[in-house]
């Protein structure tokens, strides 16, 4: 693996400009019961197997390789995209099979199991922190909003996929993983260098 200063990192997020893209609701148990904590998939930690899940569509459309769920914005991958994560980042992810409404093949819910505290507040365009007056004391000191996200690579060890401490929406992947995903022809995701 190249020196961390030479590595490139990207926020992998949905590409909202894919024509006719589908959108997902929040995952549910196969018996239709809601999840106790739909946010657990983006906590950036190893989680227990949630058991069989299904994902209803909020808007039908073209099946994609990368999509996120409704509440919780957990990444959902096609089998070929999941295989890239399984092969290149086995120590950084968990992949849980999920049944997507209208699909016969299993898709996979991706959990990044590592969190790195590496937001470069000075280099990012704008950073807002939760304050006591925001009325959510459990979030004070975490990030309320980030624009033009930049990370401090010197705080990253061997992680290839990770969540950012205090900023749940970002799913960070390294350049080698990005290149491998692009070679598969990934549809539905976009990479924003951080």
PDB file of N, CA, C and O in Angstrom, residues 65-115:
ATOM      1  N   UNK A  65     -25.883  -0.072  -9.136  1.00  0.00           N
ATOM      2  CA  UNK A  65     -24.823  -0.741  -8.371  1.00  0.00           C
ATOM      3  C   UNK A  65     -24.617  -0.125  -6.999  1.00  0.00           C
ATOM      4  O   UNK A  65     -24.115  -0.773  -6.096  1.00  0.00           O
ATOM      5  N   UNK A  66     -24.981   1.153  -6.857  1.00  0.00           N
ATOM      6  CA  UNK A  66     -24.797   1.857  -5.590  1.00  0.00           C
ATOM      7  C   UNK A  66     -26.009   2.737  -5.343  1.00  0.00           C
ATOM      8  O   UNK A  66     -26.350   3.586  -6.173  1.00  0.00           O
ATOM      9  N   UNK A  67     -26.650   2.523  -4.211  1.00  0.00           N
ATOM     10  CA  UNK A  67     -27.807   3.300  -3.796  1.00  0.00           C
ATOM     11  C   UNK A  67     -27.716   3.419  -2.286  1.00  0.00           C
ATOM     12  O   UNK A  67     -27.008   2.643  -1.647  1.00  0.00           O
ATOM     13  N   UNK A  68     -28.414   4.371  -1.692  1.00  0.00           N
ATOM     14  CA  UNK A  68     -28.489   4.436  -0.235  1.00  0.00           C
ATOM     15  C   UNK A  68     -29.948   4.327   0.184  1.00  0.00           C
ATOM     16  O   UNK A  68     -30.853   4.635  -0.595  1.00  0.00           O
ATOM     17  N   UNK A  69     -30.145   3.866   1.417  1.00  0.00           N
ATOM     18  CA  UNK A  69     -31.500   3.690   1.928  1.00  0.00           C
ATOM     19  C   UNK A  69     -32.064   5.013   2.408  1.00  0.00           C
ATOM     20  O   UNK A  69     -31.328   5.983   2.560  1.00  0.00           O
ATOM     21  N   UNK A  70     -33.363   5.032   2.685  1.00  0.00           N
ATOM     22  CA  UNK A  70     -34.045   6.229   3.181  1.00  0.00           C
ATOM     23  C   UNK A  70     -33.421   6.726   4.468  1.00  0.00           C
ATOM     24  O   UNK A  70     -32.284   7.188   4.490  1.00  0.00           O
ATOM     25  N   UNK A  71     -34.134   6.597   5.571  1.00  0.00           N
ATOM     26  CA  UNK A  71     -33.588   6.997   6.866  1.00  0.00           C
ATOM     27  C   UNK A  71     -32.346   6.149   7.116  1.00  0.00           C
ATOM     28  O   UNK A  71     -32.348   4.949   6.900  1.00  0.00           O
ATOM     29  N   UNK A  72     -31.277   6.774   7.554  1.00  0.00           N
ATOM     30  CA  UNK A  72     -30.055   6.037   7.842  1.00  0.00           C
ATOM     31  C   UNK A  72     -29.047   6.064   6.720  1.00  0.00           C
ATOM     32  O   UNK A  72     -27.872   5.819   6.936  1.00  0.00           O
ATOM     33  N   UNK A  73     -29.484   6.358   5.506  1.00  0.00           N
ATOM     34  CA  UNK A  73     -28.640   6.432   4.309  1.00  0.00           C
ATOM     35  C   UNK A  73     -27.542   5.357   4.243  1.00  0.00           C
ATOM     36  O   UNK A  73     -26.396   5.633   3.918  1.00  0.00           O
ATOM     37  N   UNK A  74     -27.911   4.108   4.521  1.00  0.00           N
ATOM     38  CA  UNK A  74     -26.960   3.000   4.440  1.00  0.00           C
ATOM     39  C   UNK A  74     -26.734   2.628   2.976  1.00  0.00           C
ATOM     40  O   UNK A  74     -27.682   2.544   2.195  1.00  0.00           O
ATOM     41  N   UNK A  75     -25.480   2.393   2.582  1.00  0.00           N
ATOM     42  CA  UNK A  75     -25.199   2.004   1.201  1.00  0.00           C
ATOM     43  C   UNK A  75     -25.701   0.595   0.885  1.00  0.00           C
ATOM     44  O   UNK A  75     -25.559  -0.315   1.695  1.00  0.00           O
ATOM     45  N   UNK A  76     -26.277   0.441  -0.310  1.00  0.00           N
ATOM     46  CA  UNK A  76     -26.726  -0.861  -0.798  1.00  0.00           C
ATOM     47  C   UNK A  76     -26.036  -1.088  -2.145  1.00  0.00           C
ATOM     48  O   UNK A  76     -26.058  -0.216  -3.013  1.00  0.00           O
ATOM     49  N   UNK A  77     -25.422  -2.280  -2.283  1.00  0.00           N
ATOM     50  CA  UNK A  77     -24.583  -2.576  -3.433  1.00  0.00           C
ATOM     51  C   UNK A  77     -25.120  -3.743  -4.250  1.00  0.00           C
ATOM     52  O   UNK A  77     -25.664  -4.698  -3.690  1.00  0.00           O
ATOM     53  N   UNK A  78     -24.893  -3.668  -5.556  1.00  0.00           N
ATOM     54  CA  UNK A  78     -25.163  -4.814  -6.422  1.00  0.00           C
ATOM     55  C   UNK A  78     -24.126  -5.891  -6.099  1.00  0.00           C
ATOM     56  O   UNK A  78     -23.090  -5.607  -5.495  1.00  0.00           O
ATOM     57  N   UNK A  79     -24.383  -7.137  -6.521  1.00  0.00           N
ATOM     58  CA  UNK A  79     -23.417  -8.208  -6.238  1.00  0.00           C
ATOM     59  C   UNK A  79     -22.010  -7.910  -6.759  1.00  0.00           C
ATOM     60  O   UNK A  79     -21.027  -8.148  -6.061  1.00  0.00           O
ATOM     61  N   UNK A  80     -21.893  -7.370  -7.974  1.00  0.00           N
ATOM     62  CA  UNK A  80     -20.546  -7.125  -8.518  1.00  0.00           C
ATOM     63  C   UNK A  80     -19.821  -6.019  -7.755  1.00  0.00           C
ATOM     64  O   UNK A  80     -18.607  -6.075  -7.572  1.00  0.00           O
ATOM     65  N   UNK A  81     -20.543  -5.027  -7.285  1.00  0.00           N
ATOM     66  CA  UNK A  81     -19.931  -3.953  -6.508  1.00  0.00           C
ATOM     67  C   UNK A  81     -19.547  -4.463  -5.120  1.00  0.00           C
ATOM     68  O   UNK A  81     -18.469  -4.159  -4.614  1.00  0.00           O
ATOM     69  N   UNK A  82     -20.417  -5.275  -4.525  1.00  0.00           N
ATOM     70  CA  UNK A  82     -20.118  -5.860  -3.212  1.00  0.00           C
ATOM     71  C   UNK A  82     -18.851  -6.702  -3.280  1.00  0.00           C
ATOM     72  O   UNK A  82     -18.040  -6.697  -2.348  1.00  0.00           O
ATOM     73  N   UNK A  83     -18.656  -7.409  -4.383  1.00  0.00           N
ATOM     74  CA  UNK A  83     -17.474  -8.271  -4.525  1.00  0.00           C
ATOM     75  C   UNK A  83     -16.181  -7.459  -4.490  1.00  0.00           C
ATOM     76  O   UNK A  83     -15.171  -7.898  -3.951  1.00  0.00           O
ATOM     77  N   UNK A  84     -16.192  -6.255  -5.048  1.00  0.00           N
ATOM     78  CA  UNK A  84     -15.000  -5.395  -5.008  1.00  0.00           C
ATOM     79  C   UNK A  84     -14.675  -5.024  -3.562  1.00  0.00           C
ATOM     80  O   UNK A  84     -13.521  -5.111  -3.129  1.00  0.00           O
ATOM     81  N   UNK A  85     -15.686  -4.635  -2.792  1.00  0.00           N
ATOM     82  CA  UNK A  85     -15.458  -4.307  -1.380  1.00  0.00           C
ATOM     83  C   UNK A  85     -14.973  -5.538  -0.621  1.00  0.00           C
ATOM     84  O   UNK A  85     -14.062  -5.454   0.202  1.00  0.00           O
ATOM     85  N   UNK A  86     -15.578  -6.702  -0.896  1.00  0.00           N
ATOM     86  CA  UNK A  86     -15.212  -7.941  -0.209  1.00  0.00           C
ATOM     87  C   UNK A  86     -13.748  -8.301  -0.500  1.00  0.00           C
ATOM     88  O   UNK A  86     -13.006  -8.720   0.380  1.00  0.00           O
ATOM     89  N   UNK A  87     -13.321  -8.109  -1.744  1.00  0.00           N
ATOM     90  CA  UNK A  87     -11.966  -8.486  -2.145  1.00  0.00           C
ATOM     91  C   UNK A  87     -10.902  -7.491  -1.676  1.00  0.00           C
ATOM     92  O   UNK A  87      -9.829  -7.892  -1.236  1.00  0.00           O
ATOM     93  N   UNK A  88     -11.199  -6.189  -1.758  1.00  0.00           N
ATOM     94  CA  UNK A  88     -10.171  -5.183  -1.489  1.00  0.00           C
ATOM     95  C   UNK A  88     -10.201  -4.589  -0.083  1.00  0.00           C
ATOM     96  O   UNK A  88      -9.223  -3.981   0.337  1.00  0.00           O
ATOM     97  N   UNK A  89     -11.316  -4.732   0.624  1.00  0.00           N
ATOM     98  CA  UNK A  89     -11.409  -4.111   1.957  1.00  0.00           C
ATOM     99  C   UNK A  89     -12.070  -5.043   2.974  1.00  0.00           C
ATOM    100  O   UNK A  89     -12.952  -4.628   3.716  1.00  0.00           O
ATOM    101  N   UNK A  90     -11.652  -6.317   3.032  1.00  0.00           N
ATOM    102  CA  UNK A  90     -12.346  -7.265   3.910  1.00  0.00           C
ATOM    103  C   UNK A  90     -12.278  -6.898   5.395  1.00  0.00           C
ATOM    104  O   UNK A  90     -13.166  -7.285   6.156  1.00  0.00           O
ATOM    105  N   UNK A  91     -11.264  -6.153   5.810  1.00  0.00           N
ATOM    106  CA  UNK A  91     -11.126  -5.771   7.222  1.00  0.00           C
ATOM    107  C   UNK A  91     -11.865  -4.491   7.571  1.00  0.00           C
ATOM    108  O   UNK A  91     -11.907  -4.096   8.733  1.00  0.00           O
ATOM    109  N   UNK A  92     -12.436  -3.851   6.568  1.00  0.00           N
ATOM    110  CA  UNK A  92     -13.072  -2.552   6.782  1.00  0.00           C
ATOM    111  C   UNK A  92     -14.587  -2.573   6.624  1.00  0.00           C
ATOM    112  O   UNK A  92     -15.231  -1.558   6.870  1.00  0.00           O
ATOM    113  N   UNK A  93     -15.141  -3.690   6.155  1.00  0.00           N
ATOM    114  CA  UNK A  93     -16.577  -3.705   5.844  1.00  0.00           C
ATOM    115  C   UNK A  93     -17.255  -5.001   6.290  1.00  0.00           C
ATOM    116  O   UNK A  93     -16.607  -6.033   6.455  1.00  0.00           O
ATOM    117  N   UNK A  94     -18.560  -4.891   6.467  1.00  0.00           N
ATOM    118  CA  UNK A  94     -19.455  -6.033   6.586  1.00  0.00           C
ATOM    119  C   UNK A  94     -20.456  -5.910   5.447  1.00  0.00           C
ATOM    120  O   UNK A  94     -20.866  -4.796   5.093  1.00  0.00           O
ATOM    121  N   UNK A  95     -20.856  -7.035   4.876  1.00  0.00           N
ATOM    122  CA  UNK A  95     -21.828  -7.056   3.795  1.00  0.00           C
ATOM    123  C   UNK A  95     -22.956  -7.997   4.183  1.00  0.00           C
ATOM    124  O   UNK A  95     -22.725  -9.182   4.426  1.00  0.00           O
ATOM    125  N   UNK A  96     -24.163  -7.448   4.279  1.00  0.00           N
ATOM    126  CA  UNK A  96     -25.332  -8.229   4.652  1.00  0.00           C
ATOM    127  C   UNK A  96     -26.259  -8.348   3.449  1.00  0.00           C
ATOM    128  O   UNK A  96     -26.646  -7.330   2.869  1.00  0.00           O
ATOM    129  N   UNK A  97     -26.631  -9.586   3.068  1.00  0.00           N
ATOM    130  CA  UNK A  97     -27.560  -9.721   1.938  1.00  0.00           C
ATOM    131  C   UNK A  97     -28.923  -9.118   2.287  1.00  0.00           C
ATOM    132  O   UNK A  97     -29.395  -9.258   3.414  1.00  0.00           O
ATOM    133  N   UNK A  98     -29.500  -8.426   1.319  1.00  0.00           N
ATOM    134  CA  UNK A  98     -30.823  -7.831   1.492  1.00  0.00           C
ATOM    135  C   UNK A  98     -31.650  -8.110   0.245  1.00  0.00           C
ATOM    136  O   UNK A  98     -31.118  -8.241  -0.852  1.00  0.00           O
ATOM    137  N   UNK A  99     -32.942  -8.201   0.437  1.00  0.00           N
ATOM    138  CA  UNK A  99     -33.876  -8.410  -0.665  1.00  0.00           C
ATOM    139  C   UNK A  99     -34.418  -7.034  -1.058  1.00  0.00           C
ATOM    140  O   UNK A  99     -35.081  -6.373  -0.260  1.00  0.00           O
ATOM    141  N   UNK A 100     -34.102  -6.606  -2.270  1.00  0.00           N
ATOM    142  CA  UNK A 100     -34.609  -5.330  -2.772  1.00  0.00           C
ATOM    143  C   UNK A 100     -35.906  -5.604  -3.527  1.00  0.00           C
ATOM    144  O   UNK A 100     -35.974  -6.511  -4.359  1.00  0.00           O
ATOM    145  N   UNK A 101     -36.925  -4.821  -3.221  1.00  0.00           N
ATOM    146  CA  UNK A 101     -38.236  -4.983  -3.864  1.00  0.00           C
ATOM    147  C   UNK A 101     -38.097  -5.058  -5.381  1.00  0.00           C
ATOM    148  O   UNK A 101     -37.445  -4.214  -6.002  1.00  0.00           O
ATOM    149  N   UNK A 102     -38.678  -6.113  -5.967  1.00  0.00           N
ATOM    150  CA  UNK A 102     -38.685  -6.269  -7.415  1.00  0.00           C
ATOM    151  C   UNK A 102     -37.450  -6.936  -7.989  1.00  0.00           C
ATOM    152  O   UNK A 102     -37.370  -7.139  -9.206  1.00  0.00           O
ATOM    153  N   UNK A 103     -36.462  -7.295  -7.165  1.00  0.00           N
ATOM    154  CA  UNK A 103     -35.229  -7.910  -7.657  1.00  0.00           C
ATOM    155  C   UNK A 103     -35.158  -9.367  -7.213  1.00  0.00           C
ATOM    156  O   UNK A 103     -35.515  -9.682  -6.079  1.00  0.00           O
ATOM    157  N   UNK A 104     -34.665 -10.235  -8.072  1.00  0.00           N
ATOM    158  CA  UNK A 104     -34.531 -11.643  -7.706  1.00  0.00           C
ATOM    159  C   UNK A 104     -33.166 -11.935  -7.098  1.00  0.00           C
ATOM    160  O   UNK A 104     -33.042 -12.776  -6.220  1.00  0.00           O
ATOM    161  N   UNK A 105     -32.119 -11.239  -7.565  1.00  0.00           N
ATOM    162  CA  UNK A 105     -30.792 -11.490  -6.999  1.00  0.00           C
ATOM    163  C   UNK A 105     -30.618 -10.684  -5.714  1.00  0.00           C
ATOM    164  O   UNK A 105     -31.221  -9.618  -5.567  1.00  0.00           O
ATOM    165  N   UNK A 106     -29.810 -11.202  -4.795  1.00  0.00           N
ATOM    166  CA  UNK A 106     -29.599 -10.455  -3.555  1.00  0.00           C
ATOM    167  C   UNK A 106     -28.708  -9.241  -3.784  1.00  0.00           C
ATOM    168  O   UNK A 106     -27.784  -9.288  -4.590  1.00  0.00           O
ATOM    169  N   UNK A 107     -29.031  -8.180  -3.108  1.00  0.00           N
ATOM    170  CA  UNK A 107     -28.152  -7.018  -3.035  1.00  0.00           C
ATOM    171  C   UNK A 107     -27.487  -7.083  -1.662  1.00  0.00           C
ATOM    172  O   UNK A 107     -27.783  -7.979  -0.867  1.00  0.00           O
ATOM    173  N   UNK A 108     -26.586  -6.148  -1.376  1.00  0.00           N
ATOM    174  CA  UNK A 108     -25.845  -6.205  -0.124  1.00  0.00           C
ATOM    175  C   UNK A 108     -25.819  -4.840   0.544  1.00  0.00           C
ATOM    176  O   UNK A 108     -25.500  -3.840  -0.088  1.00  0.00           O
ATOM    177  N   UNK A 109     -26.161  -4.853   1.818  1.00  0.00           N
ATOM    178  CA  UNK A 109     -26.080  -3.648   2.623  1.00  0.00           C
ATOM    179  C   UNK A 109     -24.649  -3.561   3.135  1.00  0.00           C
ATOM    180  O   UNK A 109     -24.129  -4.525   3.695  1.00  0.00           O
ATOM    181  N   UNK A 110     -23.990  -2.437   2.910  1.00  0.00           N
ATOM    182  CA  UNK A 110     -22.587  -2.242   3.286  1.00  0.00           C
ATOM    183  C   UNK A 110     -22.493  -1.508   4.614  1.00  0.00           C
ATOM    184  O   UNK A 110     -23.104  -0.445   4.780  1.00  0.00           O
ATOM    185  N   UNK A 111     -21.717  -2.057   5.532  1.00  0.00           N
ATOM    186  CA  UNK A 111     -21.402  -1.388   6.794  1.00  0.00           C
ATOM    187  C   UNK A 111     -19.904  -1.151   6.821  1.00  0.00           C
ATOM    188  O   UNK A 111     -19.116  -2.103   6.749  1.00  0.00           O
ATOM    189  N   UNK A 112     -19.490   0.112   6.882  1.00  0.00           N
ATOM    190  CA  UNK A 112     -18.079   0.432   7.096  1.00  0.00           C
ATOM    191  C   UNK A 112     -17.824   0.267   8.589  1.00  0.00           C
ATOM    192  O   UNK A 112     -18.496   0.897   9.402  1.00  0.00           O
ATOM    193  N   UNK A 113     -16.894  -0.607   8.947  1.00  0.00           N
ATOM    194  CA  UNK A 113     -16.698  -0.970  10.355  1.00  0.00           C
ATOM    195  C   UNK A 113     -15.627  -0.145  11.049  1.00  0.00           C
ATOM    196  O   UNK A 113     -15.286  -0.408  12.197  1.00  0.00           O
ATOM    197  N   UNK A 114     -15.098   0.843  10.356  1.00  0.00           N
ATOM    198  CA  UNK A 114     -14.036   1.656  10.957  1.00  0.00           C
ATOM    199  C   UNK A 114     -14.411   3.138  10.881  1.00  0.00           C
ATOM    200  O   UNK A 114     -15.034   3.587   9.924  1.00  0.00           O
ATOM    201  N   UNK A 115     -13.997   3.863  11.897  1.00  0.00           N
ATOM    202  CA  UNK A 115     -14.229   5.310  11.972  1.00  0.00           C
ATOM    203  C   UNK A 115     -12.886   5.984  12.203  1.00  0.00           C
ATOM    204  O   UNK A 115     -12.098   5.531  13.030  1.00  0.00           O
TER     205      UNK A 115
END
